[in-house]
Every structure is written in structure tokens, then in C-alpha cells.
Coordinates of N, CA and C in Angstrom, one line a residue:
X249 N 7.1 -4.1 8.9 CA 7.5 -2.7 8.5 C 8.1 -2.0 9.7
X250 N 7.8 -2.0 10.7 CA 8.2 -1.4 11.9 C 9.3 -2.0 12.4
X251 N 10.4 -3.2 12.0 CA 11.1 -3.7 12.6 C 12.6 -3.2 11.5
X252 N 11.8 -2.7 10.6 CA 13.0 -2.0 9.4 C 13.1 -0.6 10.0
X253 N 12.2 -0.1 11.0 CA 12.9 1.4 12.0 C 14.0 1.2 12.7
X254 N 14.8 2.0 12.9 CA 15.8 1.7 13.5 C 15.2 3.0 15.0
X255 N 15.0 4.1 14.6 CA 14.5 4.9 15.6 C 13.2 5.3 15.3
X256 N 12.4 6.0 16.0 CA 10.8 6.1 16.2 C 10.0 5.5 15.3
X257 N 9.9 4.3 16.3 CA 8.9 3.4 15.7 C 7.3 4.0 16.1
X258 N 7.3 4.7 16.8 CA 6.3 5.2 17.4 C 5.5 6.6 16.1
X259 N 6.3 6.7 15.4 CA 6.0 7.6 14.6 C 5.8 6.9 13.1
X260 N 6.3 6.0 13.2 CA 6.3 5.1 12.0 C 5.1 4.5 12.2
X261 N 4.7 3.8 13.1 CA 2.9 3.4 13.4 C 1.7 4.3 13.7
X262 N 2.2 5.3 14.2 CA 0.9 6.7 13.6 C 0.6 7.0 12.4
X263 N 1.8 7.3 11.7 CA 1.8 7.4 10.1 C 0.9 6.2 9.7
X264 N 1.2 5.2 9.6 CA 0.8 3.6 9.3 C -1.0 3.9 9.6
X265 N -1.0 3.7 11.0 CA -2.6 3.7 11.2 C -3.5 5.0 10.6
X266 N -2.5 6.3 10.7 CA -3.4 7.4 10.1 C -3.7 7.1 8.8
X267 N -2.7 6.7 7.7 CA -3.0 6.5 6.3 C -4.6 5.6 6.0
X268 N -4.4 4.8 6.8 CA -5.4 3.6 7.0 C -6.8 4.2 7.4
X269 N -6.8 5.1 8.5 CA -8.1 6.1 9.0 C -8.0 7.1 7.3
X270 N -7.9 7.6 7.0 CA -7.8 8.6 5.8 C -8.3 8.0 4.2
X271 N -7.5 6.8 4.4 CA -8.3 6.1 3.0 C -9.6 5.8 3.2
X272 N -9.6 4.9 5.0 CA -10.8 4.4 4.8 C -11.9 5.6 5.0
X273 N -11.8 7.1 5.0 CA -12.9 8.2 5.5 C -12.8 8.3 3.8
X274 N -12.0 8.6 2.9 CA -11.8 8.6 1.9 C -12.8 7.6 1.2
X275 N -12.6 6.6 1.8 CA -13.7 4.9 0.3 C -14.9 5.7 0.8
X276 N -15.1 5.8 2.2 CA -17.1 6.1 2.5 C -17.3 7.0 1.6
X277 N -16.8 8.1 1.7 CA -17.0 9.4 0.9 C -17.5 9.0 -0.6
X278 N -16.3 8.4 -1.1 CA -16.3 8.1 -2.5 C -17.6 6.9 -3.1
X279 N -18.0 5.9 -2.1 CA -18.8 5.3 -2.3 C -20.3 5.5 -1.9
X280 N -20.5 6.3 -0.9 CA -21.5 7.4 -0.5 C -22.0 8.2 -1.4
X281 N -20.8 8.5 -2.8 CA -21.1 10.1 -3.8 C -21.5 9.1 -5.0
X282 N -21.3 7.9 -5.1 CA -21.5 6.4 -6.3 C -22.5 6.6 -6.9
X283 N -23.9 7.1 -5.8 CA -25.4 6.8 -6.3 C -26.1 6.0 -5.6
X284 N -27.1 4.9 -6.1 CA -27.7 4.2 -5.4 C -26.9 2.9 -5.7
X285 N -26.1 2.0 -6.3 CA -25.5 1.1 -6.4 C -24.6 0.9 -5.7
X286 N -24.4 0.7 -4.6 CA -23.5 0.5 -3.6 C -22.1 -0.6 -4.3
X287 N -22.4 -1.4 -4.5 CA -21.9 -2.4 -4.9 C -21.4 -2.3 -6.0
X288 N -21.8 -1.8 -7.2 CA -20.8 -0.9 -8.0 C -19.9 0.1 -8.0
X289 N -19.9 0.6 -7.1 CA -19.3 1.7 -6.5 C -18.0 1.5 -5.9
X290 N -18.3 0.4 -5.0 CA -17.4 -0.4 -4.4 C -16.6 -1.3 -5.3
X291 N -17.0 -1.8 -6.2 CA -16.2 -3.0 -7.5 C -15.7 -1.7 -8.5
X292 N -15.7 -0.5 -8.8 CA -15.0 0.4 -9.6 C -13.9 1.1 -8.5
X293 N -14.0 1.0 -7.3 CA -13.2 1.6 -6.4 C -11.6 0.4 -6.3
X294 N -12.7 -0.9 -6.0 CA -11.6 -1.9 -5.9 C -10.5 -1.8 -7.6
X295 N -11.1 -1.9 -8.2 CA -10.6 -1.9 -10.0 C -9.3 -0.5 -9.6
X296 N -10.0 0.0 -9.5 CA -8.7 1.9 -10.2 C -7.8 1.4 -9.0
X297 N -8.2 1.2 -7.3 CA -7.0 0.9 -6.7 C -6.0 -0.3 -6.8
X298 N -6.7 -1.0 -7.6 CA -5.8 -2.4 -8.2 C -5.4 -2.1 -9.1
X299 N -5.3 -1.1 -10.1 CA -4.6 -0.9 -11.5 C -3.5 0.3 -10.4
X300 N -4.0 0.9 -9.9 CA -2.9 2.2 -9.5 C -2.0 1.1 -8.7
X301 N -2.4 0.3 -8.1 CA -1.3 -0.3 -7.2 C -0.6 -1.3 -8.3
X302 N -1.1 -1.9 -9.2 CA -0.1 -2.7 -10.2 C 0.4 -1.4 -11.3
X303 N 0.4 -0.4 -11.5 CA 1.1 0.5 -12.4 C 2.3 0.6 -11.3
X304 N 1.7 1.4 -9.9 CA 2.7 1.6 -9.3 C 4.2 0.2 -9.3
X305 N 3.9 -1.1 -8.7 CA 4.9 -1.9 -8.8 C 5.7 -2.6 -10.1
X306 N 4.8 -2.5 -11.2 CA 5.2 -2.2 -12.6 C 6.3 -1.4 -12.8
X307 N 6.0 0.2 -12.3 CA 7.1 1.4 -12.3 C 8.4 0.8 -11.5
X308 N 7.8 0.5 -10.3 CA 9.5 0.6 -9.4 C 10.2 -0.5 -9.6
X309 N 9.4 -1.5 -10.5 CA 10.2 -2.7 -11.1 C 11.1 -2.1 -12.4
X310 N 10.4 -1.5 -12.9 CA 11.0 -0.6 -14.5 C 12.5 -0.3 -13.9
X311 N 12.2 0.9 -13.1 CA 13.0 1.6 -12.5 C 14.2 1.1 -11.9
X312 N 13.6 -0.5 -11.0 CA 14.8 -1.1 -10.1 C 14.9 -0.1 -8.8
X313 N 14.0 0.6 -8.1 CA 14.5 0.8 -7.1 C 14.0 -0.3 -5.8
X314 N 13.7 -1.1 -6.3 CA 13.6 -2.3 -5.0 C 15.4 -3.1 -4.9
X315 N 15.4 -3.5 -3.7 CA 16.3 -4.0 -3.8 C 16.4 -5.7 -3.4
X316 N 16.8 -6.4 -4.0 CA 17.0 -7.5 -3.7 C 17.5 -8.3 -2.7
X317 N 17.4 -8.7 -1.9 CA 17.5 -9.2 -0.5 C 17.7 -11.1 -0.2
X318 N 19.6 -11.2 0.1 CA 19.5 -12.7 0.4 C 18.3 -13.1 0.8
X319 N 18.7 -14.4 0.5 CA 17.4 -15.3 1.4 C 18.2 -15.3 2.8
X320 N 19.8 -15.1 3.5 CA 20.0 -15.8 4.6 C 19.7 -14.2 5.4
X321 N 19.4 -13.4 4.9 CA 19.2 -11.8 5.9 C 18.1 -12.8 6.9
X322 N 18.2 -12.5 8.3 CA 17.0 -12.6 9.3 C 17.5 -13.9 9.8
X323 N 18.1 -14.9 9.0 CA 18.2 -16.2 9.5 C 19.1 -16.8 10.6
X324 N 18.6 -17.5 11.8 CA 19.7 -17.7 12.5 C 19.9 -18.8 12.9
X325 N 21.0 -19.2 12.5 CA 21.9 -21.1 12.5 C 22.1 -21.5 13.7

């Protein structure tokens, strides 16, 4: 991800590790508020962010905003 920066990479890996600190204060919270089944709590958390993440790449497939990329980009002869 960081090697597709062309300028501040340094800002591109703050962003990166903050999101990562924020979800994961985010799962405690959420699985903390569950009840006493920990482990359910945690297996319905995993579920909604596996459907939100397959709706999401579902969409931008719909859409087409990925773009398709030779195989020879990066390669060197």
C-alpha cells in the first residue's frame, strides 16, 4: 500500500495504523457490551464485518471502479 504513495508516505502509515488502533478500541467496546458470551459476540462481529466487506467488493465490482492491472506492471527482465 505504501509503495502506491508517490508523496507522504508518512502520512499514509499513520492513517493505516490509526484505523487499525480505532477498530480494534471499537471490537473491545462492542464485545465488552455482547453480555456474558464472549465468543458469541465475537462470531456475530466476525459475520456483519464479513458480509459488510463482501457487499462492499460486490459494489465496486458492480460499479467497475477497480482497475485492472497487466500482469507485466512491477516486472523486471
Amino acid at each position: 500500500m505504501l509503495q502506491q504513495q508517490k508523496e507522504d508516505t508518512g502520512s499514509a502509515s499513520s492513517l493505516s495504523n490509526c484505523s487499525g488502533l480505532l477498530f480494534g478500541s471499537a471490537g473491545m467496546v462492542l464485545v465488552s457490551v455482547g453480555g456474558d458470551d464472549l465468543i458469541l459476540s465475537i462470531g456475530i462481529i466476525n459475520f456483519a464485518v464479513g458480509l459488510m466487506c463482501l457487499s462492499g467488493f460486490m459494489l465496486i465490482r458492480k460499479l467497475h471502479l477497480a482497475k485492472e492491472v497487466p500482469d507485466s506492471v512491477g516486472k523486471t527482465d
